[in-house]
Amino acid sequence: MPTNAKNFLPVLTVLLLATCPQANAQNTPAAPQPPTPVQPAALNLNSFAAANDSLLHRVARTRSQAEARVSSFKATQGSFGGLHRKVRSYAGTPKGMVNAVGVQTSSGVAKEQTIKQRYGIELEKVVYHDAKGRKVLTERYEGHQLTRLELFEYNESFNAPVSSGLLVRGVYLRYIFSSVSLVYKGGQQTSYFFRPRPAGE
């Protein structure tokens, strides 16, 4: 082969690779792809709406569990100072009473409801208890409107609440968490949430 032809071969190879897309693609490494963006968490407790939804979900479950235990009730009504009614609902029968077949059964208060009339406004307080007699939920109403609720959650083997949620007039929310170790030390973690006011108010 002539010397000129030997010198021309490398140049010809470079030209072919530069002008042929398929050959170029096979010999060129793929460009690095940008990283996939991290999706936000499904529940962001930094927002009032998420914290409120989480609290109300647990409240509904606690209320349902307490009411499912009710099998009897005892009602009293006062006659002084306006309307005053109290209804206690029991898991079993009230003390000193017997069930439908004449047997005294063990009883525990599952729900207490107190209604008062003050200055023309009906005030109502409802307290729910769990099977161990611990207070798990309190609700307050003014004129049938919920103004305050507080939820208490417990560890199975510990009588002090390990967490609580407080909602005031649907605007202010406080969540307190205490692990068992924090309870013994008197420590807790507290978070506050506020519903933003609508634009224009």
Steps between C-alpha positions, in 0.01 A plus 500: 500500500640844414618718788243769418218245531627386844499859625149558360328206680490653853363826361230311307396307814456821702291657221271196479439496876425870503247477217329172596251550792463129577871437526539816710221393736654161555839640598386805702389441863143611580464838665417475876127539578389756759399346836130428553350765730406376845122489544364684806365292788135402474426658840674823588420574861645849461167604350190567708274309259705179521533516878129576536397210274728261690357609836135479388558153355629375836216681682237325286660161567517564878140621513379197304685256726354656816143510367523137383549396864180669622227260617306708756462856627378703795351849462447776755349846463523800729223752553686799643695766313365410158526184297759252621517142375757227549510165324751230590541211258643175633674194364288268714241621751516791747580421862199366688313400184457168323487412134199370302530150646534622857875461535731766641787542255826687530476854370727777388418847373561519125351846438381797707287776352409818690272768356437841659309807393679828573389844380289342227788290366514122528835382635593135461796300623565140394769279654596157363685226691680189385452146636749573782303807614754750369377826348574484128297785349324818615279718282334836575216654301335842510166520321569158339829632355822324595729748675764276656612139493792320659617149421717290734687193377663242727757227495340165588712458812518864608215701654634847421421623146792470258347749259217751487343721239309821575279680247348837596214642290642335188779759473767411756649153532761369743655155487702365792705181478666335798683171470497283810855607581403866460200457730721374781731797450216748474598587144293523184503624143238762412395621155258785421294548185284795395244514223589788265233765464334515157624775268297818531413466867 
